[in-house]
Amino acid sequence: MAEQERMIEAVLFATSEPITLKELETRMPHGCDAAEAMVHLRKRYEGRGVQVVRVDDGYALRTAADLGFLMQKETVEVRKLSRAAIETLAIIAYHQPVTRAEIEEIRGVSVSRGTVDQLLELEWIRFGRRKMTPGRPVTFVVTQNFLDHFGLENARDLPGLKELRSAGLLENRPPPGTVPVLGDGEEEEDADVNQSEMFEE
């Protein structure tokens, strides 16, 4: 078992993306138990500067969360997402699988193509299964990259309404269907947002 732990440790160290137990077993000699070896390895890394974390159905070596401040010099500064992008991403994360029409119904405004395209390019969302409804609309779901970036094991680990409100991240917005109709001279919030406007400076 100690040798199997060493094998898994070597693979995790060499891979940049999370790797599943099934993928590990295909690399290891016949008869190895990747699942049991992973349990032992994760215990051995508890409390260390580097930990074995679960990301969706995969595993990866990551810096301990409480030591993240040491990595500031190595962190690339990323421009903030626009409000439209954040809202769209949040809706997908909490309501997945969700169609574009459902996103627009929840937000109360149409979603620009640039907003969705940018989230796809960031590989934070991907296309899901088509809905079995007229027109077979495509759905969107969050990716493993999204979970990995925010340190989540799976989408169920997203903060709830209580946590969002206490953090001041939740606004009181009118429920879907109660948004006032726009006048002739008004435009929807981000219907014509270009891809270049996807980020705030």
Backbone as ProteinMPNN parsed JSONL, in Angstrom:
{"seq_chain_A": "MAEQERMIEAVLFATSEPITLKELETRMPHGCDAAEAMVHLRKRYEGRGVQVVRVDDGYALRTAADLGFLMQKETVEVRKLSRAAIETLAIIAYHQPVTRAEIEEIRGVSVSRGTVDQLLELEWIRFGRRKMTPGRPVTFVVTQNFLDHFGLENARDLPGLKELRSAGLLENRPPPGTVPVLGDGEEEEDADVNQSEMFEE", "coords_chain_A": {"N_chain_A": [[0.821, -1.201, 0.0], [1.983, 1.214, 0.724], [3.692, 1.612, -1.405], [1.861, 1.964, -3.453], [0.707, 4.344, -2.65], [2.901, 6.025, -3.092], [3.044, 5.899, -5.882], [0.626, 7.146, -6.66], [1.046, 9.658, -5.524], [3.205, 10.539, -7.069], [2.015, 10.763, -9.606], [0.013, 12.698, -9.147], [1.62, 14.868, -8.509], [2.829, 15.366, -10.926], [0.817, 16.043, -12.71], [-1.195, 18.669, -14.02], [-3.907, 19.006, -14.033], [-6.862, 17.942, -12.235], [-7.152, 14.449, -11.457], [-8.892, 11.404, -11.985], [-9.873, 8.517, -9.971], [-10.275, 6.308, -11.554], [-8.709, 6.894, -13.789], [-6.232, 6.884, -12.561], [-5.97, 4.201, -11.83], [-5.71, 2.996, -14.317], [-3.146, 3.637, -14.943], [-1.631, 2.458, -13.004], [-0.045, -0.611, -11.787], [-1.573, -3.856, -12.418], [-4.094, -4.931, -10.152], [-3.778, -3.066, -8.176], [-5.175, -0.848, -5.711], [-6.507, 2.004, -6.129], [-8.347, 3.667, -4.852], [-8.278, 3.005, -2.085], [-5.587, 3.533, -1.558], [-5.581, 6.255, -2.035], [-7.112, 7.24, 0.086], [-5.387, 6.771, 2.262], [-3.223, 8.356, 1.462], [-4.322, 10.953, 1.432], [-4.816, 11.307, 4.16], [-2.229, 11.303, 5.095], [-1.306, 13.696, 4.133], [-2.704, 15.576, 5.541], [-2.858, 18.628, 7.274], [-0.478, 19.474, 6.247], [1.647, 21.666, 4.217], [1.017, 21.346, 1.594], [-1.814, 19.833, 0.173], [-3.912, 16.979, -0.566], [-6.6, 17.36, -2.512], [-10.092, 17.002, -3.282], [-11.66, 17.437, -6.362], [-14.529, 17.803, -7.919], [-14.951, 14.795, -9.489], [-12.34, 14.145, -9.377], [-8.864, 14.234, -8.241], [-6.303, 16.308, -6.766], [-3.105, 17.878, -6.126], [-2.803, 20.592, -3.991], [-2.005, 23.867, -2.737], [-2.238, 24.455, 0.742], [-5.168, 25.981, 1.999], [-4.964, 27.978, 3.999], [-2.473, 28.983, 3.59], [-2.378, 30.445, 1.353], [-1.753, 33.146, 1.106], [0.972, 33.29, 0.862], [1.502, 32.853, -1.744], [1.074, 35.096, -3.234], [2.808, 36.641, -4.882], [3.154, 34.971, -6.994], [0.728, 34.859, -8.154], [-1.365, 35.568, -10.868], [-2.69, 38.644, -11.798], [-6.048, 39.117, -12.315], [-8.528, 40.63, -14.294], [-11.647, 41.923, -13.084], [-14.77, 40.24, -13.455], [-17.594, 41.43, -15.291], [-20.709, 42.75, -14.003], [-22.879, 41.582, -15.301], [-21.733, 39.215, -16.265], [-21.01, 37.939, -13.88], [-23.53, 37.547, -12.689], [-24.711, 35.863, -14.596], [-22.984, 33.647, -14.479], [-23.371, 32.867, -11.817], [-26.081, 32.139, -11.836], [-26.007, 29.937, -13.561], [-24.377, 28.232, -12.034], [-25.951, 27.764, -9.742], [-28.37, 26.832, -10.743], [-27.952, 24.841, -12.583], [-28.591, 21.982, -14.742], [-29.077, 24.655, -17.054], [-30.926, 26.616, -19.375], [-30.364, 29.171, -21.922], [-32.662, 30.756, -22.174], [-33.864, 30.355, -19.687], [-31.97, 31.499, -18.024], [-32.207, 34.161, -18.817], [-34.822, 34.637, -18.011], [-34.597, 34.511, -15.234], [-32.73, 36.557, -14.702], [-34.027, 38.725, -15.798], [-33.347, 40.231, -17.961], [-32.06, 40.138, -21.338], [-29.433, 37.878, -22.271], [-26.271, 38.617, -23.399], [-24.449, 37.45, -26.287], [-21.707, 37.693, -26.08], [-21.212, 37.584, -23.316], [-21.775, 34.901, -22.56], [-20.011, 33.593, -24.317], [-17.518, 34.455, -23.355], [-17.417, 33.298, -20.803], [-17.387, 30.665, -21.57], [-14.924, 30.59, -22.892], [-13.215, 31.038, -20.761], [-13.452, 28.642, -19.662], [-15.117, 28.075, -17.552], [-17.739, 27.464, -17.716], [-19.678, 25.04, -19.538], [-21.225, 23.368, -22.359], [-24.163, 21.589, -21.634], [-26.403, 18.759, -21.501], [-28.973, 18.582, -24.007], [-32.237, 19.938, -23.505], [-35.238, 18.064, -23.106], [-37.405, 19.369, -24.486], [-39.602, 21.34, -26.607], [-37.774, 22.333, -29.456], [-35.419, 21.514, -28.356], [-33.466, 22.9, -26.58], [-30.087, 23.878, -25.79], [-28.259, 23.308, -22.777], [-26.468, 24.838, -20.005], [-23.696, 24.169, -17.869], [-21.542, 24.278, -14.958], [-17.937, 23.914, -14.976], [-15.212, 21.593, -14.241], [-12.969, 23.151, -13.974], [-14.04, 25.539, -12.978], [-14.913, 24.702, -10.433], [-12.441, 23.97, -9.356], [-11.062, 26.419, -9.395], [-12.457, 27.932, -7.483], [-12.133, 26.41, -5.261], [-13.9, 24.285, -4.669], [-15.447, 21.156, -3.944], [-17.65, 20.033, -5.197], [-20.616, 21.236, -6.947], [-22.53, 21.383, -4.976], [-21.302, 22.445, -2.807], [-21.429, 25.164, -2.946], [-22.021, 28.402, -1.491], [-24.929, 29.026, 0.572], [-28.097, 30.863, 0.624], [-28.198, 32.208, 3.079], [-25.487, 32.468, 3.801], [-24.585, 34.026, 1.651], [-26.055, 36.391, 1.994], [-25.111, 37.258, 4.518], [-22.528, 37.826, 3.851], [-22.858, 40.016, 2.353], [-23.271, 39.794, -0.341], [-25.597, 39.423, -1.688], [-28.3, 40.853, -3.307], [-31.456, 42.541, -2.971], [-33.486, 41.779, -5.364], [-36.088, 42.254, -7.813], [-38.437, 39.569, -8.142], [-38.459, 37.029, -10.786], [-40.417, 37.863, -13.641], [-41.616, 40.083, -12.618], [-40.328, 42.285, -13.411], [-40.291, 45.598, -14.546], [-41.69, 46.653, -17.694], [-39.672, 47.739, -20.364], [-39.345, 51.024, -21.723], [-39.839, 52.58, -25.025], [-37.536, 54.052, -25.589], [-35.619, 52.927, -24.009], [-33.042, 50.564, -23.235], [-32.225, 47.108, -22.766], [-30.31, 45.814, -20.011], [-27.803, 44.471, -20.716], [-28.006, 43.689, -23.332], [-26.739, 44.48, -25.657], [-24.08, 44.28, -25.083], [-20.705, 44.262, -25.866], [-18.129, 41.817, -26.501], [-15.73, 42.841, -25.674], [-16.451, 44.393, -23.573], [-16.849, 42.728, -21.56], [-15.335, 42.497, -19.279], [-14.661, 44.428, -16.353], [-12.717, 47.346, -16.086]], "CA_chain_A": [[0.0, 0.0, 0.0], [2.875, 2.375, 0.75], [4.194, 1.801, -2.76], [0.745, 2.503, -4.238], [0.622, 5.753, -2.278], [3.991, 6.715, -3.787], [2.66, 5.991, -7.296], [-0.403, 8.174, -6.785], [1.694, 10.925, -5.204], [4.015, 10.924, -8.224], [1.124, 11.162, -10.697], [-0.617, 13.962, -8.759], [2.638, 15.912, -8.567], [3.201, 15.637, -12.322], [-0.321, 16.479, -13.52], [-1.708, 20.003, -13.686], [-5.36, 18.917, -13.906], [-7.313, 16.871, -11.346], [-7.196, 13.137, -12.092], [-9.862, 10.525, -11.321], [-9.377, 7.225, -9.5], [-10.279, 5.399, -12.696], [-7.529, 7.211, -14.59], [-5.07, 6.44, -11.799], [-5.866, 2.739, -11.883], [-5.235, 2.581, -15.638], [-1.698, 3.865, -14.978], [-0.972, 1.65, -11.977], [-0.001, -2.047, -12.083], [-2.795, -4.624, -12.193], [-4.318, -5.353, -8.776], [-3.661, -1.937, -7.249], [-6.436, -0.255, -5.253], [-6.266, 3.443, -6.103], [-9.248, 4.309, -3.894], [-7.748, 2.816, -0.725], [-4.319, 4.245, -1.468], [-5.894, 7.681, -1.978], [-7.551, 7.535, 1.463], [-4.181, 6.843, 3.096], [-2.41, 9.494, 1.027], [-4.961, 12.189, 1.885], [-4.586, 11.406, 5.606], [-0.811, 11.613, 5.308], [-1.087, 15.099, 3.773], [-3.501, 16.463, 6.39], [-2.075, 19.555, 8.08], [0.758, 19.847, 5.572], [1.555, 22.866, 3.381], [0.357, 20.897, 0.364], [-2.84, 18.854, 0.515], [-4.591, 16.289, -1.655], [-7.993, 17.805, -2.45], [-11.003, 16.434, -4.267], [-12.29, 18.41, -7.249], [-15.536, 17.044, -8.662], [-14.656, 13.372, -9.301], [-10.901, 13.986, -9.498], [-8.017, 14.615, -7.106], [-5.161, 17.129, -7.167], [-2.289, 18.475, -5.073], [-3.021, 22.03, -3.941], [-1.492, 24.559, -1.562], [-3.212, 24.568, 1.826], [-5.925, 27.229, 1.864], [-4.522, 29.017, 4.926], [-1.153, 29.467, 3.189], [-2.525, 31.085, 0.057], [-1.147, 34.49, 1.097], [2.381, 33.151, 0.492], [1.585, 32.704, -3.192], [0.614, 36.332, -3.866], [3.722, 37.085, -5.928], [3.031, 34.074, -8.139], [-0.636, 34.915, -8.651], [-1.594, 36.489, -11.974], [-3.811, 39.534, -11.516], [-7.093, 38.956, -13.316], [-9.545, 41.68, -14.245], [-12.92, 41.461, -12.541], [-15.874, 40.012, -14.385], [-18.66, 42.427, -15.218], [-21.868, 42.322, -13.219], [-23.67, 40.681, -16.146], [-21.057, 37.919, -16.306], [-21.106, 37.336, -12.547], [-24.904, 37.091, -12.5], [-24.922, 34.727, -15.474], [-22.226, 32.528, -13.928], [-24.026, 32.439, -10.579], [-27.331, 31.455, -12.195], [-25.643, 28.62, -14.092], [-23.853, 27.422, -10.94], [-26.992, 27.387, -8.792], [-29.558, 26.269, -11.395], [-27.559, 23.928, -13.654], [-28.385, 22.511, -16.093], [-30.006, 25.747, -17.302], [-30.876, 27.113, -20.751], [-30.22, 30.625, -22.05], [-33.963, 31.364, -21.903], [-34.076, 30.319, -18.24], [-31.067, 32.515, -17.456], [-32.807, 35.46, -19.1], [-36.03, 34.778, -17.186], [-34.169, 34.771, -13.859], [-32.072, 37.862, -14.644], [-34.953, 39.786, -16.175], [-32.847, 40.877, -19.173], [-31.468, 39.17, -22.246], [-28.014, 37.601, -22.063], [-25.535, 38.845, -24.641], [-23.624, 36.337, -26.745], [-20.355, 37.903, -25.574], [-21.139, 37.147, -21.921], [-21.688, 33.446, -22.549], [-18.789, 33.198, -25.016], [-16.358, 34.685, -22.499], [-17.422, 32.28, -19.751], [-16.967, 29.42, -22.225], [-13.493, 30.704, -23.155], [-12.552, 30.882, -19.472], [-13.679, 27.231, -19.306], [-15.839, 27.995, -16.287], [-18.997, 26.802, -18.046], [-19.641, 24.239, -20.763], [-22.546, 22.952, -22.8], [-24.669, 20.355, -21.031], [-27.33, 18.021, -22.358], [-30.124, 19.341, -24.525], [-33.478, 19.671, -22.774], [-36.254, 17.342, -23.869], [-38.533, 20.273, -24.682], [-39.627, 21.805, -27.998], [-36.581, 23.055, -29.875], [-34.248, 20.86, -27.757], [-32.458, 23.925, -26.266], [-28.878, 23.428, -25.104], [-28.139, 23.796, -21.403], [-25.121, 25.176, -19.557], [-23.302, 23.694, -16.539], [-20.192, 24.714, -14.599], [-16.913, 22.931, -15.276], [-14.267, 21.226, -13.194], [-12.093, 24.316, -13.801], [-14.759, 26.462, -12.105], [-14.851, 24.149, -9.079], [-11.049, 24.024, -8.926], [-10.7, 27.823, -9.167], [-13.09, 28.427, -6.262], [-11.856, 25.491, -4.164], [-15.109, 23.519, -4.358], [-15.409, 19.739, -4.316], [-18.707, 19.922, -6.195], [-21.508, 22.402, -6.949], [-23.316, 21.42, -3.735], [-20.541, 23.182, -1.8], [-21.644, 26.601, -3.11], [-22.674, 28.985, -0.315], [-26.377, 29.177, 0.508], [-28.625, 32.23, 0.692], [-27.834, 32.82, 4.368], [-24.074, 32.849, 3.739], [-24.446, 35.117, 0.69], [-26.582, 37.619, 2.595], [-24.218, 37.691, 5.592], [-21.307, 38.346, 3.229], [-23.215, 41.223, 1.612], [-23.172, 39.518, -1.776], [-26.916, 39.178, -2.257], [-29.144, 42.033, -3.35], [-32.892, 42.31, -3.087], [-33.896, 42.085, -6.735], [-37.463, 41.816, -8.038], [-38.509, 38.198, -8.625], [-38.711, 36.9, -12.228], [-41.784, 38.125, -14.073], [-42.12, 41.336, -12.061], [-39.486, 43.374, -13.901], [-41.103, 46.516, -15.352], [-41.446, 46.645, -19.131], [-38.85, 48.871, -20.774], [-39.964, 51.925, -22.678], [-39.294, 52.551, -26.377], [-36.204, 54.652, -25.656], [-34.719, 52.27, -23.082], [-32.453, 49.313, -23.688], [-31.985, 46.158, -21.693], [-29.051, 46.066, -19.322], [-26.591, 44.07, -21.415], [-28.366, 43.016, -24.568], [-25.804, 44.824, -26.726], [-22.732, 44.35, -24.545], [-19.722, 43.607, -26.708], [-17.24, 40.932, -25.772], [-14.674, 43.653, -25.071], [-16.982, 45.005, -22.368], [-17.132, 41.633, -20.651], [-14.624, 42.726, -18.029], [-14.547, 45.779, -15.852], [-11.301, 47.74, -15.993]], "C_chain_A": [[0.866, 1.266, 0.0], [3.411, 2.665, -0.647], [3.105, 2.381, -3.664], [0.537, 3.983, -3.919], [1.682, 6.563, -3.016], [3.66, 6.911, -5.265], [1.662, 7.127, -7.506], [0.192, 9.557, -6.54], [2.498, 11.438, -6.391], [3.146, 11.432, -9.366], [0.485, 12.519, -10.389], [0.375, 15.122, -8.868], [2.923, 16.331, -10.008], [2.062, 16.182, -13.17], [-0.827, 17.84, -13.056], [-3.215, 20.0, -13.478], [-5.729, 17.805, -12.923], [-7.461, 15.558, -12.113], [-8.101, 12.207, -11.295], [-9.204, 9.23, -10.873], [-9.307, 6.226, -10.655], [-9.051, 5.614, -13.571], [-6.253, 6.764, -13.886], [-4.869, 4.937, -11.926], [-5.397, 2.25, -13.237], [-3.719, 2.751, -15.762], [-0.947, 2.932, -14.035], [-0.978, 0.172, -12.361], [-1.305, -2.745, -11.738], [-2.892, -5.067, -10.734], [-4.199, -4.244, -7.757], [-5.044, -1.38, -6.91], [-6.22, 1.244, -5.07], [-7.115, 4.141, -5.047], [-8.709, 4.197, -2.468], [-6.442, 3.575, -0.542], [-4.549, 5.748, -1.355], [-6.332, 8.086, -0.582], [-6.341, 7.701, 2.368], [-3.34, 8.063, 2.754], [-2.993, 10.812, 1.521], [-4.76, 12.386, 3.389], [-3.15, 11.827, 5.891], [-0.527, 13.087, 5.022], [-1.884, 16.08, 4.633], [-2.583, 17.329, 7.248], [-0.767, 19.984, 7.449], [0.551, 21.111, 4.743], [0.909, 22.584, 2.044], [-0.618, 19.805, 0.745], [-3.393, 18.204, -0.736], [-6.072, 16.641, -1.531], [-8.817, 17.127, -3.539], [-11.653, 17.559, -5.046], [-13.232, 17.651, -8.166], [-15.258, 15.556, -8.443], [-13.16, 13.09, -9.436], [-10.171, 14.448, -8.254], [-6.812, 15.396, -7.616], [-4.394, 17.58, -5.935], [-2.472, 19.985, -5.123], [-2.404, 22.598, -2.665], [-2.6, 24.652, -0.51], [-3.858, 25.945, 1.79], [-5.402, 28.34, 2.769], [-3.135, 29.567, 4.594], [-1.184, 30.175, 1.842], [-1.845, 32.445, -0.021], [0.327, 34.428, 0.696], [2.582, 33.118, -1.014], [1.25, 33.989, -3.944], [1.504, 36.779, -5.01], [3.588, 36.227, -7.181], [1.646, 34.119, -8.766], [-0.773, 35.955, -9.754], [-2.82, 37.331, -11.657], [-4.821, 39.458, -12.657], [-8.114, 40.076, -13.173], [-10.881, 41.097, -13.784], [-13.942, 41.249, -13.645], [-16.904, 41.117, -14.222], [-19.82, 41.865, -14.405], [-22.724, 41.332, -14.01], [-23.063, 39.285, -16.169], [-21.17, 37.199, -14.97], [-22.503, 36.776, -12.321], [-25.175, 35.847, -13.344], [-24.223, 33.488, -14.933], [-22.893, 31.974, -12.677], [-25.308, 31.663, -10.872], [-27.028, 30.056, -12.714], [-25.196, 27.702, -12.961], [-24.965, 26.9, -10.034], [-28.192, 26.685, -9.437], [-29.222, 25.228, -12.456], [-28.304, 22.597, -13.575], [-29.467, 23.544, -16.426], [-29.826, 26.259, -18.727], [-30.699, 28.631, -20.76], [-31.544, 31.32, -21.71], [-34.246, 31.408, -20.407], [-33.183, 31.331, -17.532], [-31.686, 33.9, -17.622], [-34.049, 35.694, -18.256], [-35.655, 35.133, -15.748], [-33.57, 36.164, -13.733], [-33.026, 39.004, -14.964], [-34.515, 40.564, -17.394], [-32.23, 39.813, -20.061], [-29.966, 39.05, -21.979], [-27.287, 37.769, -23.391], [-24.682, 37.632, -24.988], [-22.206, 36.446, -26.182], [-20.176, 37.415, -24.143], [-20.941, 35.642, -21.842], [-20.386, 32.978, -23.197], [-17.563, 33.362, -24.124], [-16.274, 33.659, -21.382], [-17.009, 30.923, -20.312], [-15.459, 29.436, -22.469], [-12.684, 30.554, -21.871], [-12.622, 29.436, -18.98], [-14.257, 27.097, -17.9], [-17.228, 27.407, -16.493], [-18.792, 25.989, -19.32], [-21.073, 23.892, -21.147], [-22.916, 21.645, -22.112], [-25.559, 19.631, -22.019], [-28.438, 18.937, -22.855], [-31.379, 18.949, -23.743], [-34.481, 18.977, -23.679], [-37.529, 18.168, -23.939], [-38.508, 20.732, -26.131], [-38.404, 22.653, -28.337], [-35.301, 22.449, -29.343], [-33.153, 21.881, -27.41], [-31.277, 23.345, -25.506], [-28.844, 24.022, -23.707], [-26.675, 24.118, -21.104], [-24.912, 24.629, -18.147], [-21.908, 24.224, -16.249], [-19.212, 23.568, -14.814], [-16.075, 22.589, -14.052], [-13.303, 22.382, -12.934], [-12.719, 25.348, -12.866], [-14.65, 25.988, -10.655], [-13.44, 24.273, -8.52], [-10.644, 25.454, -8.575], [-11.239, 28.335, -7.839], [-12.944, 27.459, -5.089], [-13.061, 24.679, -3.721], [-14.935, 22.067, -4.774], [-16.461, 19.449, -5.367], [-19.645, 21.119, -6.033], [-22.35, 22.501, -5.682], [-22.6, 22.184, -2.624], [-20.673, 24.693, -1.944], [-22.353, 27.165, -1.884], [-24.175, 29.154, -0.523], [-26.792, 30.632, 0.635], [-28.19, 32.942, 1.97], [-26.39, 33.311, 4.338], [-23.866, 34.031, 2.795], [-24.93, 36.437, 1.271], [-25.631, 38.149, 3.673], [-22.923, 38.278, 5.048], [-21.58, 39.614, 2.425], [-23.173, 41.043, 0.109], [-24.521, 39.326, -2.441], [-27.757, 40.425, -2.17], [-30.605, 41.616, -3.362], [-33.332, 42.755, -4.467], [-35.328, 41.614, -6.926], [-37.483, 40.397, -8.587], [-38.804, 38.153, -10.121], [-40.171, 37.136, -12.57], [-42.347, 39.432, -13.561], [-41.277, 42.529, -12.5], [-40.321, 44.289, -14.775], [-40.699, 46.465, -16.819], [-40.682, 47.899, -19.518], [-39.587, 49.733, -21.797], [-39.288, 51.854, -24.028], [-37.869, 53.073, -26.439], [-35.192, 53.981, -24.76], [-34.199, 50.978, -23.701], [-32.237, 48.404, -22.501], [-30.552, 46.298, -21.219], [-27.827, 45.68, -20.126], [-26.878, 43.37, -22.718], [-27.36, 43.286, -25.668], [-24.375, 44.942, -26.217], [-21.785, 43.61, -25.463], [-18.821, 42.745, -25.853], [-16.141, 41.72, -25.078], [-15.119, 44.303, -23.777], [-17.285, 43.96, -21.297], [-16.48, 41.842, -19.288], [-14.671, 44.18, -17.652], [-13.073, 46.117, -15.734], [-10.889, 47.879, -14.531]], "O_chain_A": [[0.527, 2.262, -0.64], [3.567, 3.824, -1.029], [3.394, 3.196, -4.54], [0.23, 4.779, -4.806], [1.402, 7.656, -3.509], [3.956, 7.96, -5.837], [1.822, 7.957, -8.4], [-0.115, 10.51, -7.256], [2.478, 12.632, -6.688], [3.49, 12.416, -10.021], [0.42, 13.388, -11.258], [0.008, 16.225, -9.272], [3.219, 17.494, -10.281], [2.308, 16.73, -14.245], [-0.88, 18.125, -11.86], [-3.75, 20.891, -12.819], [-4.99, 16.829, -12.79], [-7.849, 15.557, -13.282], [-8.079, 12.222, -10.065], [-8.116, 8.883, -11.333], [-8.394, 5.403, -10.723], [-8.428, 4.659, -14.037], [-5.304, 6.319, -14.533], [-3.749, 4.459, -12.106], [-4.754, 1.203, -13.324], [-3.082, 2.092, -16.584], [0.233, 2.649, -14.242], [-1.808, -0.259, -13.161], [-2.054, -2.289, -10.874], [-1.909, -5.519, -10.147], [-4.491, -4.458, -6.58], [-5.965, -1.438, -7.725], [-5.806, 1.699, -4.004], [-6.662, 5.097, -4.417], [-8.688, 5.183, -1.731], [-6.214, 4.188, 0.501], [-3.805, 6.442, -0.662], [-5.967, 9.163, -0.109], [-6.267, 8.65, 3.148], [-2.807, 8.728, 3.643], [-2.257, 11.689, 1.974], [-4.555, 13.512, 3.843], [-2.888, 12.606, 6.808], [0.391, 13.664, 5.604], [-1.75, 17.292, 4.468], [-1.648, 16.827, 7.872], [-0.02, 20.766, 8.037], [-0.577, 21.576, 4.581], [0.321, 23.473, 1.429], [-0.291, 18.938, 1.555], [-3.357, 18.781, -1.823], [-6.723, 16.263, -0.557], [-8.293, 16.734, -4.581], [-12.142, 18.525, -4.46], [-12.797, 16.944, -9.075], [-15.324, 15.094, -7.304], [-12.755, 11.938, -9.59], [-10.777, 14.984, -7.326], [-6.351, 15.188, -8.738], [-4.948, 17.658, -4.838], [-2.313, 20.594, -6.182], [-2.294, 21.91, -1.651], [-3.76, 24.899, -0.841], [-3.183, 26.952, 1.576], [-5.389, 29.506, 2.376], [-2.67, 30.508, 5.238], [-0.139, 30.468, 1.261], [-1.406, 32.857, -1.095], [0.874, 35.428, 0.233], [3.691, 33.327, -1.506], [1.152, 33.973, -5.17], [0.995, 37.256, -6.025], [3.868, 36.683, -8.29], [1.41, 33.487, -9.796], [-0.342, 37.097, -9.59], [-3.868, 36.799, -11.29], [-4.487, 39.703, -13.816], [-8.514, 40.425, -12.062], [-11.201, 39.94, -14.056], [-13.975, 41.98, -14.635], [-17.064, 41.671, -13.134], [-19.898, 40.663, -14.155], [-23.233, 40.36, -13.453], [-23.782, 38.288, -16.102], [-21.398, 35.99, -14.929], [-22.653, 35.662, -11.819], [-25.792, 34.893, -12.872], [-24.8, 32.401, -14.927], [-22.972, 30.76, -12.494], [-25.586, 30.65, -10.23], [-27.708, 29.096, -12.352], [-25.581, 26.534, -12.919], [-24.937, 25.746, -9.607], [-28.952, 26.011, -8.742], [-30.118, 24.772, -13.166], [-28.617, 22.125, -12.482], [-30.64, 23.335, -16.116], [-28.705, 26.327, -19.23], [-30.865, 29.29, -19.734], [-31.549, 32.352, -21.038], [-34.805, 32.386, -19.909], [-33.597, 31.949, -16.551], [-31.69, 34.707, -16.692], [-34.308, 36.819, -17.83], [-36.316, 35.958, -15.117], [-33.859, 36.88, -12.774], [-32.86, 40.118, -14.467], [-35.224, 41.469, -17.832], [-31.912, 38.717, -19.601], [-29.322, 39.995, -21.524], [-27.644, 37.139, -24.387], [-24.25, 36.886, -24.11], [-21.58, 35.44, -25.849], [-19.119, 36.894, -23.789], [-20.049, 35.162, -21.143], [-19.73, 32.07, -22.687], [-16.671, 32.514, -24.129], [-15.184, 33.197, -21.045], [-16.366, 30.127, -19.628], [-14.788, 28.422, -22.28], [-11.584, 30.002, -21.893], [-11.95, 29.055, -18.022], [-13.948, 26.161, -17.162], [-17.832, 26.904, -15.546], [-17.851, 26.223, -20.079], [-22.008, 24.092, -20.371], [-22.107, 20.723, -22.015], [-25.481, 19.859, -23.227], [-28.789, 19.928, -22.214], [-31.559, 17.79, -23.37], [-34.563, 19.268, -24.873], [-38.595, 17.727, -23.509], [-37.507, 20.539, -26.821], [-38.047, 23.571, -27.6], [-34.212, 22.801, -29.798], [-32.027, 21.753, -27.89], [-31.434, 22.441, -24.686], [-29.347, 25.124, -23.484], [-25.77, 23.727, -21.842], [-25.834, 24.625, -17.332], [-21.17, 24.58, -17.167], [-19.6, 22.4, -14.834], [-16.202, 23.197, -12.989], [-12.864, 22.576, -11.8], [-12.022, 25.961, -12.056], [-14.335, 26.772, -9.76], [-13.255, 24.635, -7.358], [-9.963, 25.679, -7.575], [-10.559, 29.089, -7.142], [-13.559, 27.657, -4.041], [-13.228, 24.413, -2.531], [-14.352, 21.774, -5.817], [-16.209, 18.71, -6.319], [-19.496, 21.916, -5.107], [-22.835, 23.581, -5.345], [-23.212, 22.532, -1.614], [-20.093, 25.437, -1.153], [-23.196, 26.489, -1.295], [-24.638, 29.392, -1.639], [-25.95, 31.524, 0.741], [-27.856, 34.127, 1.949], [-26.092, 34.419, 4.785], [-23.076, 34.931, 3.083], [-24.304, 37.478, 1.072], [-25.373, 39.351, 3.735], [-22.293, 39.119, 5.69], [-20.657, 40.22, 1.881], [-23.055, 42.016, -0.636], [-24.582, 39.087, -3.648], [-27.917, 41.0, -1.093], [-30.944, 40.487, -3.717], [-33.528, 43.944, -4.718], [-35.751, 40.664, -6.268], [-36.639, 40.045, -9.412], [-39.335, 39.115, -10.676], [-41.062, 36.662, -11.865], [-43.415, 39.864, -13.994], [-41.479, 43.647, -12.027], [-41.008, 43.804, -15.675], [-39.531, 46.263, -17.151], [-41.003, 48.995, -19.059], [-40.349, 49.231, -22.623], [-38.284, 51.159, -24.185], [-37.071, 52.599, -27.248], [-34.031, 54.389, -24.727], [-34.835, 50.384, -24.572], [-32.083, 48.864, -21.37], [-29.694, 46.827, -21.925], [-26.889, 46.471, -20.223], [-26.085, 42.544, -23.169], [-27.137, 42.432, -26.525], [-23.547, 45.616, -26.83], [-22.029, 42.453, -25.806], [-18.752, 42.913, -24.635], [-15.668, 41.321, -24.015], [-14.289, 44.719, -22.968], [-17.892, 44.26, -20.269], [-17.014, 41.412, -18.265], [-14.714, 45.06, -18.512], [-12.268, 45.277, -15.33], [-9.737, 48.203, -14.242]]}, "name": "protein", "num_of_chains": 1, "seq": "MAEQERMIEAVLFATSEPITLKELETRMPHGCDAAEAMVHLRKRYEGRGVQVVRVDDGYALRTAADLGFLMQKETVEVRKLSRAAIETLAIIAYHQPVTRAEIEEIRGVSVSRGTVDQLLELEWIRFGRRKMTPGRPVTFVVTQNFLDHFGLENARDLPGLKELRSAGLLENRPPPGTVPVLGDGEEEEDADVNQSEMFEE"}
